[in-house]
Short mmCIF file of C-alpha atoms and ligand atoms in Angstrom, two decimals:
data_model
loop_
_atom_site.label_atom_id
_atom_site.label_comp_id
_atom_site.label_asym_id
_atom_site.label_seq_id
_atom_site.Cartn_x
_atom_site.Cartn_y
_atom_site.Cartn_z
CA MET L 1 103.80 76.94 -179.92
CA LYS L 2 104.49 76.29 -176.26
CA ARG L 3 101.96 78.94 -175.29
CA ALA L 4 99.32 77.37 -177.57
CA VAL L 5 99.90 73.95 -176.03
CA LEU L 6 99.70 75.39 -172.53
CA LEU L 7 96.49 77.21 -173.40
CA GLY L 8 95.05 73.94 -174.70
CA VAL L 9 95.91 72.23 -171.43
CA LEU L 10 94.38 75.07 -169.42
CA MET L 11 91.20 74.90 -171.50
CA VAL L 12 90.90 71.16 -170.95
CA VAL L 13 91.46 71.61 -167.22
CA GLY L 14 88.96 74.46 -167.23
CA THR L 15 86.36 72.35 -169.01
CA ILE L 16 86.81 69.50 -166.56
CA GLY L 17 86.56 71.96 -163.68
CA MET L 18 83.38 73.46 -165.09
CA ALA L 19 81.83 70.04 -165.67
CA ALA L 20 82.64 69.04 -162.10
CA LYS L 21 81.16 72.26 -160.78
CA GLN L 22 77.98 71.83 -162.80
CA ALA L 23 77.59 68.31 -161.46
CA THR L 24 77.91 69.33 -157.82
CA ALA L 25 76.62 72.89 -157.59
CA PRO L 26 73.17 74.27 -158.40
CA ALA L 27 72.95 76.38 -161.56
CA GLN L 28 74.42 79.82 -160.92
CA GLY L 29 73.64 81.44 -164.26
CA THR L 30 76.42 82.70 -166.53
CA ALA L 31 80.11 82.90 -165.65
CA PRO L 32 81.15 85.95 -163.65
CA PRO L 33 82.21 88.95 -165.75
CA PRO L 34 85.96 89.57 -166.05
CA PRO L 35 87.32 92.03 -163.50
CA PRO L 36 86.92 95.63 -164.66
CA LEU L 37 89.84 97.59 -166.04
CA THR L 38 91.11 100.47 -163.96
CA THR L 39 92.65 103.73 -165.11
CA GLU L 40 95.46 105.46 -163.24
CA LYS L 41 96.32 109.09 -163.92
CA ILE L 42 100.08 109.58 -164.36
CA ARG L 43 100.01 113.15 -165.72
CA ASP L 44 97.15 115.45 -166.83
CA ASN L 45 97.27 113.89 -170.33
CA LEU L 46 98.82 110.48 -169.60
CA PHE L 47 96.98 107.54 -168.10
CA VAL L 48 97.58 103.82 -167.63
CA ILE L 49 94.79 101.29 -168.10
CA LYS L 50 95.57 98.27 -165.95
CA GLY L 51 94.03 94.84 -165.78
CA GLY L 52 92.44 92.33 -168.12
CA GLY L 53 95.22 89.85 -167.39
CA ALA L 54 97.30 91.69 -169.94
CA GLY L 55 99.92 94.37 -170.44
CA ASN L 56 99.51 97.93 -169.20
CA THR L 57 97.93 100.20 -171.82
CA ALA L 58 99.15 103.81 -171.82
CA VAL L 59 96.74 106.53 -172.97
CA PHE L 60 98.51 109.70 -174.19
CA VAL L 61 96.08 112.49 -175.06
CA THR L 62 97.58 114.81 -177.71
CA ALA L 63 96.16 117.80 -179.61
CA GLN L 64 95.31 115.52 -182.57
CA GLY L 65 93.94 112.57 -180.67
CA VAL L 66 94.74 109.65 -178.44
CA VAL L 67 97.86 107.51 -178.70
CA LEU L 68 97.53 104.06 -177.13
CA VAL L 69 100.55 102.03 -176.15
CA ASP L 70 99.54 98.33 -176.31
CA THR L 71 96.03 96.94 -176.72
CA LYS L 72 95.74 93.99 -174.31
CA LEU L 73 94.21 90.65 -175.34
CA PRO L 74 91.70 90.10 -178.16
CA GLY L 75 88.17 91.06 -177.16
CA TRP L 76 89.12 93.89 -174.81
CA GLY L 77 88.81 96.78 -177.31
CA GLN L 78 85.44 98.10 -176.12
CA ARG L 79 86.49 97.96 -172.49
CA ILE L 80 89.71 99.80 -173.34
CA MET L 81 87.62 102.42 -175.19
CA ASP L 82 85.28 102.78 -172.20
CA GLN L 83 88.31 103.64 -170.08
CA VAL L 84 89.63 106.08 -172.71
CA ARG L 85 86.20 107.75 -172.80
CA SER L 86 86.36 108.28 -169.05
CA VAL L 87 89.26 110.71 -169.61
CA THR L 88 88.80 112.22 -173.11
CA ASP L 89 86.38 112.53 -176.04
CA LYS L 90 89.18 112.60 -178.64
CA PRO L 91 89.48 109.81 -181.20
CA VAL L 92 92.20 107.19 -181.06
CA THR L 93 94.62 108.08 -183.87
CA THR L 94 97.68 105.94 -183.12
CA ILE L 95 98.52 102.57 -181.55
CA ILE L 96 102.07 101.74 -180.55
CA ASN L 97 102.74 98.03 -179.94
CA THR L 98 105.76 97.62 -177.63
CA HIS L 99 106.22 94.04 -178.92
CA THR L 100 104.46 91.15 -180.62
CA HIS L 101 102.69 89.30 -177.79
CA ALA L 102 98.93 88.84 -177.92
CA ASP L 103 98.44 90.46 -174.50
CA HIS L 104 99.88 93.68 -176.00
CA THR L 105 98.55 93.53 -179.59
CA GLY L 106 95.34 91.52 -179.21
CA SER L 107 92.79 94.31 -179.51
CA ASN L 108 94.46 96.18 -182.39
CA GLU L 109 91.65 94.65 -184.47
CA PHE L 110 88.98 96.53 -182.52
CA PHE L 111 90.18 99.88 -183.84
CA PRO L 112 89.47 101.26 -187.32
CA ALA L 113 92.06 100.43 -189.98
CA SER L 114 92.65 104.19 -190.31
CA VAL L 115 94.35 104.20 -186.91
CA GLU L 116 98.09 104.22 -187.49
CA VAL L 117 99.87 101.27 -185.86
CA VAL L 118 103.56 101.71 -185.04
CA ALA L 119 106.15 99.15 -183.91
CA GLN L 120 109.81 98.21 -184.21
CA GLU L 121 110.49 96.44 -187.51
CA ASN L 122 111.28 93.03 -185.95
CA THR L 123 108.01 93.21 -184.06
CA LYS L 124 106.11 93.66 -187.30
CA THR L 125 107.88 90.57 -188.67
CA ASN L 126 106.95 88.64 -185.51
CA MET L 127 103.33 89.81 -185.70
CA GLU L 128 103.11 88.66 -189.34
CA LYS L 129 103.70 85.11 -188.10
CA MET L 130 100.68 85.25 -185.76
CA ASP L 131 97.35 83.78 -186.92
CA ALA L 132 95.70 86.87 -185.39
CA PHE L 133 97.26 89.03 -188.14
CA LYS L 134 96.81 86.79 -191.19
CA GLY L 135 94.47 87.29 -194.14
CA GLU L 136 91.91 90.06 -193.60
CA LYS L 137 93.47 90.89 -190.26
CA ALA L 138 96.78 91.89 -191.85
CA GLN L 139 95.24 95.38 -191.94
CA PHE L 140 95.85 95.61 -188.18
CA LEU L 141 99.61 95.04 -188.52
CA PRO L 142 101.96 98.01 -187.99
CA ASP L 143 101.71 100.66 -190.72
CA LYS L 144 104.92 102.33 -189.65
CA THR L 145 108.12 100.69 -188.42
CA TYR L 146 111.60 101.77 -187.38
CA LYS L 147 114.97 100.21 -186.70
CA ASP L 148 116.69 102.08 -183.82
CA LYS L 149 114.81 105.28 -183.08
CA LEU L 150 111.64 107.00 -184.24
CA THR L 151 110.05 110.30 -183.25
CA LEU L 152 106.29 110.82 -183.60
CA ASN L 153 104.59 114.23 -183.27
CA SER L 154 106.39 117.38 -182.09
CA GLY L 155 106.42 119.90 -179.28
CA ILE L 156 104.52 118.86 -176.17
CA ASP L 157 103.01 115.90 -178.04
CA ARG L 158 106.36 114.35 -179.00
CA ILE L 159 106.90 110.63 -178.54
CA ASP L 160 110.29 108.91 -178.94
CA LEU L 161 110.52 105.19 -179.61
CA TYR L 162 113.80 103.40 -178.95
CA TYR L 163 115.12 99.95 -179.76
CA PHE L 164 118.34 98.82 -178.07
CA GLY L 165 118.64 95.13 -178.97
CA ALA L 166 117.26 91.76 -177.96
CA GLY L 167 115.72 91.11 -174.55
CA HIS L 168 112.17 89.90 -173.95
CA THR L 169 111.89 89.56 -177.78
CA ASN L 170 113.99 90.97 -180.63
CA GLY L 171 111.64 93.93 -181.14
CA ASP L 172 110.98 95.57 -177.77
CA SER L 173 110.32 99.31 -177.92
CA ILE L 174 110.76 101.71 -175.05
CA VAL L 175 108.26 104.52 -175.58
CA VAL L 176 109.23 107.91 -174.12
CA PHE L 177 106.97 110.93 -173.57
CA PRO L 178 109.76 113.49 -173.20
CA THR L 179 107.64 116.47 -172.12
CA LEU L 180 106.10 114.39 -169.36
CA ARG L 181 109.39 112.72 -168.41
CA VAL L 182 107.68 109.30 -168.45
CA ALA L 183 108.51 106.11 -170.38
CA HIS L 184 106.61 102.88 -171.08
CA ALA L 185 109.06 99.96 -171.07
CA GLY L 186 106.69 97.21 -172.20
CA ASP L 187 107.78 93.71 -171.22
CA LEU L 188 111.46 94.62 -171.38
CA PHE L 189 110.63 95.58 -167.78
CA PRO L 190 107.45 93.62 -166.96
CA ARG L 191 107.74 93.88 -163.16
CA LYS L 192 110.39 93.36 -160.51
CA ALA L 193 110.88 89.69 -161.38
CA THR L 194 112.64 87.34 -163.77
CA PRO L 195 111.57 88.25 -167.31
CA LEU L 196 110.05 85.94 -169.89
CA ILE L 197 112.72 85.37 -172.52
CA ASP L 198 110.83 84.59 -175.73
CA VAL L 199 113.55 82.85 -177.74
CA ASN L 200 111.04 81.96 -180.48
CA ASN L 201 110.64 85.68 -181.11
CA GLY L 202 114.34 86.47 -180.88
CA GLY L 203 114.53 87.13 -177.13
CA SER L 204 117.93 86.75 -175.46
CA GLY L 205 118.92 86.32 -171.83
CA VAL L 206 122.55 86.96 -172.81
CA ALA L 207 121.79 90.28 -174.53
CA TYR L 208 119.13 91.35 -172.00
CA PRO L 209 121.42 93.15 -169.47
CA GLU L 210 123.32 94.96 -172.24
CA THR L 211 120.06 96.08 -173.88
CA LEU L 212 118.86 97.57 -170.59
CA LYS L 213 122.24 99.20 -169.97
CA LYS L 214 122.05 100.95 -173.35
CA ALA L 215 118.53 102.14 -172.58
CA VAL L 216 119.64 103.62 -169.27
CA SER L 217 122.65 105.39 -170.79
CA ASP L 218 120.92 106.68 -173.96
CA ILE L 219 117.56 107.81 -172.57
CA THR L 220 117.77 110.96 -170.48
CA GLY L 221 115.20 113.24 -168.87
CA VAL L 222 112.83 110.52 -167.66
CA ASP L 223 111.61 110.32 -164.05
CA GLU L 224 109.13 107.44 -164.13
CA VAL L 225 108.69 104.17 -166.00
CA ILE L 226 105.45 102.34 -166.71
CA THR L 227 106.24 98.62 -166.39
CA GLY L 228 104.77 96.09 -168.80
CA HIS L 229 102.43 94.46 -166.32
CA ASP L 230 102.80 96.11 -162.95
CA LEU L 231 103.39 99.44 -161.23
CA VAL L 232 104.68 102.77 -162.39
CA LEU L 233 108.16 102.98 -160.87
CA PRO L 234 110.94 105.56 -160.58
CA TRP L 235 113.19 105.54 -163.67
CA SER L 236 116.09 104.33 -161.51
CA ALA L 237 114.23 101.00 -161.20
CA LEU L 238 115.09 100.27 -164.84
CA ALA L 239 118.83 100.57 -164.13
CA GLU L 240 118.39 98.27 -161.15
CA TYR L 241 116.47 95.82 -163.36
CA GLY L 242 119.46 95.82 -165.71
CA GLU L 243 121.70 94.96 -162.76
CA PHE L 244 119.30 92.20 -161.72
CA ASN L 245 119.44 90.66 -165.18
CA LEU L 246 123.23 90.98 -165.29
CA ALA L 247 123.52 89.24 -161.91
CA PHE L 248 121.21 86.49 -163.21
CA LEU L 249 123.34 86.06 -166.34
CA ASP L 250 126.57 86.03 -164.33
CA ALA L 251 125.24 83.43 -161.88
CA THR L 252 124.17 81.26 -164.81
CA LYS L 253 127.59 81.59 -166.47
CA VAL L 254 129.35 80.59 -163.21
CA ALA L 255 127.13 77.51 -162.94
CA LEU L 256 127.81 76.50 -166.54
CA GLU L 257 131.55 77.00 -166.16
CA ALA L 258 131.46 74.88 -163.00
CA GLY L 259 129.97 72.08 -165.09
CA LYS L 260 126.62 72.09 -163.29
CA SER L 261 123.57 70.53 -164.90
CA VAL L 262 120.57 72.81 -165.47
CA GLU L 263 118.83 71.07 -162.54
CA ASP L 264 121.75 71.69 -160.17
CA ALA L 265 122.19 75.25 -161.42
CA VAL L 266 118.52 75.97 -160.69
CA ALA L 267 118.56 74.21 -157.30
CA GLN L 268 121.69 76.03 -156.13
CA PHE L 269 120.99 79.39 -157.78
CA GLN L 270 122.16 82.38 -155.72
CA MET L 271 121.34 86.02 -156.36
CA PRO L 272 122.84 88.98 -154.48
CA ASP L 273 120.85 89.92 -151.40
CA LYS L 274 119.87 93.32 -152.84
CA PHE L 275 117.48 91.52 -155.25
CA LYS L 276 115.67 89.54 -152.55
CA ASP L 277 112.35 91.29 -153.25
CA TYR L 278 112.43 90.23 -156.94
CA GLY L 279 110.16 87.44 -158.10
CA MET L 280 112.09 84.36 -159.26
CA ASN L 281 109.30 82.37 -160.94
CA GLY L 282 111.18 82.41 -164.25
CA LEU L 283 114.29 80.77 -162.80
CA LYS L 284 113.51 77.29 -164.11
CA ASP L 285 112.72 78.60 -167.60
CA ASN L 286 115.51 81.10 -167.95
CA VAL L 287 118.53 79.07 -166.81
CA PRO L 288 118.17 76.45 -169.61
CA LYS L 289 117.51 79.19 -172.17
CA ILE L 290 120.69 81.03 -171.19
CA TYR L 291 122.63 77.73 -171.04
CA ALA L 292 121.56 77.02 -174.63
CA GLU L 293 122.60 80.49 -175.75
CA LEU L 294 125.98 80.33 -174.00
CA LYS L 295 126.72 76.92 -175.53
CA LYS L 296 126.18 78.21 -179.08
ZN1 ZN R 1 105.40 90.04 -173.67
#
């Protein structure tokens, strides 16, 4: 709801901006095209498609076909396919959605209904609430779901999906390619910064550190992690991200116990020095969300 309202505001602002531009500038033709997607090779058969103002899409080329992890925003399907075609001629057979958000599920609808869509069961429930998956478009919802762990394929093509509890939403998968020793963490680890905690989709700032801790202790044999929106990082960065979120939770608890208002807690917020390179843009959003959870 909040996102829809924000989008509405942005569109209004955008319209005003465009009108102003048209009034003052000579006609320049159509709007500039969106920036092109880029594809980064991670392994011989694993690639990451970045860009589009959306989540990182992993491309895993198996014997049977291509497995995509996340499909960016609506309308980006052809551009995703153009990137896939730059590395393989095989058909897309499977889509894994790490979680419900439109910048990770938006172009599911571009792919044939025969493509198997896989997600954690709570994510399917969350997707069913989205207008983008109602009516005719329900055919692009996950076909296969799981609760805690699911293995797809076997041998060198094996993929393990894990769910460890609430965090960014209540249905975040970590997708592991065990032969390649690489994982895709989706928005459970979006970048080195405060996460979005989507409480409307079951996200939890209180559970977040514990969820990451479980992931770090249960998943073994991984060297690199594809973040939801940013770089591919060493696997150890996920453990550090868990520590970052625990420090954030602890600092929020201390502020609440000291009787601070949300405003004072935000203004006086202190994180350990080791996290000084982490983005803190979510501070103002996350403190009240965690306050509300702790008060329950
Ligand atoms: Zn997300």
